[in-house]
Structure formats: C-alpha cells, structure tokens
CSV table of C-alpha atoms in Angstrom, one decimal:
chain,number,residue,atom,x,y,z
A,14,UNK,CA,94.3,60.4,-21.9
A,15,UNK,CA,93.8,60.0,-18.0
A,16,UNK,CA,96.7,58.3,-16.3
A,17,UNK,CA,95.9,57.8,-12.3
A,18,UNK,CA,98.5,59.2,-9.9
A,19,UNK,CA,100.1,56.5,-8.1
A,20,UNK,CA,101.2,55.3,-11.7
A,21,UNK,CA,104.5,57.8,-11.5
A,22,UNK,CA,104.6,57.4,-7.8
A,23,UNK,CA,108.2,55.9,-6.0
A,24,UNK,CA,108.8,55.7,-2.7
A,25,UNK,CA,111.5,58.3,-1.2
A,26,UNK,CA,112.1,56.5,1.9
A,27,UNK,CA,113.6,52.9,1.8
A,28,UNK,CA,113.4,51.6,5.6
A,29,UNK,CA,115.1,48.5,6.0
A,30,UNK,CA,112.5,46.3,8.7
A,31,UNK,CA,113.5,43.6,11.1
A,32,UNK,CA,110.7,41.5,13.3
A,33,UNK,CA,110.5,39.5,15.9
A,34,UNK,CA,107.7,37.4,16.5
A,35,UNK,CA,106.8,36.9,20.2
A,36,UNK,CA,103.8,35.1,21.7
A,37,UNK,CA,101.9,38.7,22.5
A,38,UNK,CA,103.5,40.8,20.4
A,39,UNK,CA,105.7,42.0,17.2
A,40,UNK,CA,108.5,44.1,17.9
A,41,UNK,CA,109.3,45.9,15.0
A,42,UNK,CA,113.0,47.7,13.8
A,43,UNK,CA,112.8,50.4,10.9
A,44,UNK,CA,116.1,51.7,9.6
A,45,UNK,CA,116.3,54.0,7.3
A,46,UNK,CA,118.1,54.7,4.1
A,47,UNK,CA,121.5,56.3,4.4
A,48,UNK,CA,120.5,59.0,2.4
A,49,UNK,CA,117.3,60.0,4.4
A,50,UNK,CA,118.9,59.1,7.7
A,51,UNK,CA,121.3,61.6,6.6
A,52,UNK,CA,118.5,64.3,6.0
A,53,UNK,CA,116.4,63.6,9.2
A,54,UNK,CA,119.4,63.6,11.6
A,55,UNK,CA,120.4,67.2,10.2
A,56,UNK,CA,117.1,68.3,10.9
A,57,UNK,CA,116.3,66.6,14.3
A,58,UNK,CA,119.5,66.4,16.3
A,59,UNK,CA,119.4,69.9,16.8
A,60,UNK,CA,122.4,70.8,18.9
A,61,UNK,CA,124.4,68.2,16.7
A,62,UNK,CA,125.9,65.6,19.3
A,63,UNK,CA,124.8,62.5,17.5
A,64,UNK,CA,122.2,61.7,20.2
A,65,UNK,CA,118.9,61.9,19.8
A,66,UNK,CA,117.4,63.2,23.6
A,67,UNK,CA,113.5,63.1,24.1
A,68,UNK,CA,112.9,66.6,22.5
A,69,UNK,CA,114.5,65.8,19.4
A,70,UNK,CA,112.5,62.1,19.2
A,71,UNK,CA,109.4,63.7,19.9
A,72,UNK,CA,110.1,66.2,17.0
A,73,UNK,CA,110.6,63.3,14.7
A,74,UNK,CA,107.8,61.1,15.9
A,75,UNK,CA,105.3,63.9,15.5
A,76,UNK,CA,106.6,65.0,12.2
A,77,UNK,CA,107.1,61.8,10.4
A,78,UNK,CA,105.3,59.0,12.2
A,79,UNK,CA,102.3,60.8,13.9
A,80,UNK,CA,100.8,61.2,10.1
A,81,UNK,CA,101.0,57.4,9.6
A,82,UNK,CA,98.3,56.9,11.6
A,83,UNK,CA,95.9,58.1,9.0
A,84,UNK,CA,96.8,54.8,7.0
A,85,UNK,CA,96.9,52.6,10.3
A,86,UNK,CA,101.0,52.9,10.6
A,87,UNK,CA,101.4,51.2,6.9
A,88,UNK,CA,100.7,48.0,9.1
A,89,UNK,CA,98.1,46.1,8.0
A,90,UNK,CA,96.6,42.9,10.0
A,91,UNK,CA,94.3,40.0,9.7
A,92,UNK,CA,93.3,37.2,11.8
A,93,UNK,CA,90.8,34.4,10.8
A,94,UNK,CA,89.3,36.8,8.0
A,95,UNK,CA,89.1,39.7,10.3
A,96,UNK,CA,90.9,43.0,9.5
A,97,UNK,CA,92.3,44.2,13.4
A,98,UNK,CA,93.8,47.4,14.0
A,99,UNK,CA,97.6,47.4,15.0
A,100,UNK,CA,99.1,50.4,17.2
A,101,UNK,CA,102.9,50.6,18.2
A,102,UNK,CA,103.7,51.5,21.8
A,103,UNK,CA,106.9,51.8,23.3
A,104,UNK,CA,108.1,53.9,20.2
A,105,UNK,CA,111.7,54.8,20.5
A,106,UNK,CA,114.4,56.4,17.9
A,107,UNK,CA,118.0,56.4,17.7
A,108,UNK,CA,121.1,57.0,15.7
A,109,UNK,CA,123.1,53.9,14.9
A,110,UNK,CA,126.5,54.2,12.8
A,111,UNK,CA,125.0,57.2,11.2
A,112,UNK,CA,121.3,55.8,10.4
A,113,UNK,CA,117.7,56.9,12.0
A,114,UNK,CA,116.7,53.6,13.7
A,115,UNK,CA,113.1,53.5,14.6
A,116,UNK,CA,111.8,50.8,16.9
A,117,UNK,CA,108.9,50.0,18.2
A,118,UNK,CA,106.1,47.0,19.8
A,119,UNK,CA,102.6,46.1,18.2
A,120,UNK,CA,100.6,44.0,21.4
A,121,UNK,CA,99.0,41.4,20.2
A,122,UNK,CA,98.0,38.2,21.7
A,123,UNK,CA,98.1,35.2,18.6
A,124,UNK,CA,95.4,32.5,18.9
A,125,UNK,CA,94.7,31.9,14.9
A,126,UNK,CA,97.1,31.7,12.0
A,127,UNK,CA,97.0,35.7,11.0
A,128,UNK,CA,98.6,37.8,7.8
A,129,UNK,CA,100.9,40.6,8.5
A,130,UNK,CA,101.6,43.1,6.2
A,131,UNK,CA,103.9,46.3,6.1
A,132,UNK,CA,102.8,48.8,2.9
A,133,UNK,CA,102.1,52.3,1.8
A,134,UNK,CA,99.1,52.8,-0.4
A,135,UNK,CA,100.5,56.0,-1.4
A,136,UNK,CA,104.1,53.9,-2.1
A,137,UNK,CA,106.1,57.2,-0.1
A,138,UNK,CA,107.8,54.6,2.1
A,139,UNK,CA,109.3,51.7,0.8
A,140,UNK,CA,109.7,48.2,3.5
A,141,UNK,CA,112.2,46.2,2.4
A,142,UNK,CA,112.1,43.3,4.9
A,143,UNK,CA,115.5,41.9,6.4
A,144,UNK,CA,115.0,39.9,9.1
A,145,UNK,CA,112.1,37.9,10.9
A,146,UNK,CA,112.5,35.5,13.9
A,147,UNK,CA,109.4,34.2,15.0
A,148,UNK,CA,108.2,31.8,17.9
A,149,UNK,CA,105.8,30.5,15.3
A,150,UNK,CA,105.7,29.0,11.3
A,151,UNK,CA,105.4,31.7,8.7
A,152,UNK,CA,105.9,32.3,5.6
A,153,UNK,CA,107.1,35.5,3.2
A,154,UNK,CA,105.9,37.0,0.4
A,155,UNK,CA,108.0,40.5,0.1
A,156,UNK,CA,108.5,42.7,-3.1
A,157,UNK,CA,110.7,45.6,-3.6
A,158,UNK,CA,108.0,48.1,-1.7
A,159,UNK,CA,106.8,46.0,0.8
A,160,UNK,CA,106.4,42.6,2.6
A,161,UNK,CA,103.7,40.0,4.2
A,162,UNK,CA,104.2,37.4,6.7
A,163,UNK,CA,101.8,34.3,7.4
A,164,UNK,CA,101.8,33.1,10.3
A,165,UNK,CA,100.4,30.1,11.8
A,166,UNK,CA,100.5,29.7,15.7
C-alpha cells in the first residue's frame, strides 16, 4: 500500500495575512500564530528586550524566509494567462503585542485582471487571509491553508 507524503502533512505555522492593494504594488502583513511567535521571538530576540534590532531581523529573515524562495515566497501570480514571478522588497519584522509580524511589498504595476495566490505546496505554512483592501474589484476564494484573490483593474 503506497500512500504519498503530503497526505499526513499539516501546516506548523498559521500566519494570519493582511493586503493592501495599490496601483504598483501589494503590500503584504504576515502575523504569526501565538504559539510560533512565541518560539521565534525566544530564539531571535537575543538579548531579550522585546525589540527586534537589524541583527536579530536578519537572523530571522535568513533562517525562515530566505528558504521560501525556493517555492517563489509561497506567492504565486498570474496575469492574462501568464505565470510572473513575485519578489518582496522592503522586508521588515517586528514584535507586536507579543506576535512576530512580518511585512513586506511585492512591485507590481496592474494593467490586466490578474490571480493572486498565497500557498505552500509542501502545506508547512498555513495563510489564513484576514484582511484585503484593494484600489481595484476582486474577488476571494480562501480555504483553511491558503487563499486567492482576483483581481480585475
């Protein structure tokens, strides 16, 4: 009896995601789950004062987002049937009310309506989508592990 992998997999981090829509860009919020938030800030605010200073974010950005890139940043994008790389600048973490608070821009410039998605293939992280504003229509499809967003300029 062969049963594939991903069948018993479940995501150990829950990151709660906010968007905002702009005309040239998506800026993106990722808070994560009390629980991991609580494990991440032991290990990365090293001398303990509840800030994170740019040693300690550059710790957890190479550690824990760095290795997203491999699967594009679990951001997938498309625009008029064509698949388009999404890379987040301006990448910046915090501690807020005792939660790791990730935020972040994707650049992009919308001329045709375009799909959005946040997902992990490999279902470690889990998206649960919270808020969107958005200077154009869309629309949501979201599950428990992750989230898509039409949107039609």
């Amino acid at each position: 009896m062969g049963l594939h992998v991903t069948l018993f997999a479940h995501p150990h981090f829950f990151i709660e995601t906010s968007l905002v829509i702009e005309k040239e860009r998506l800026v993106h919020t990722w808070r994560f789950d009390r629980l991991n938030s609580k494990l991440l800030i032991f290990e990365c605010d090293t001398d303990k004062n509840g800030i994170l200073d740019a040693k300690e974010q550059a710790h957890f950005l190479a550690t824990y987002i760095e290795p997203l890139r491999a699967n594009q940043f679990n951001l997938f994008f498309q625009e008029a049937e064509i698949e388009q790389s999404l890379i987040p600048t301006s990448l910046h973490v915090n501690i807020e009310n005792k939660r790791l608070v990730l935020s972040f821009f994707t650049p992009h410039d919308f001329k045709k309506p375009a799909i959005f998605c946040t997902i992990d293939a490999t279902l470690y992280m889990a998206y649960q989508l919270e808020s969107v504003q958005s200077v154009y229509a869309y629309e949501v499809q979201k599950s428990e592990y992750d989230f898509c967003l039409g949107v039609n300029p």
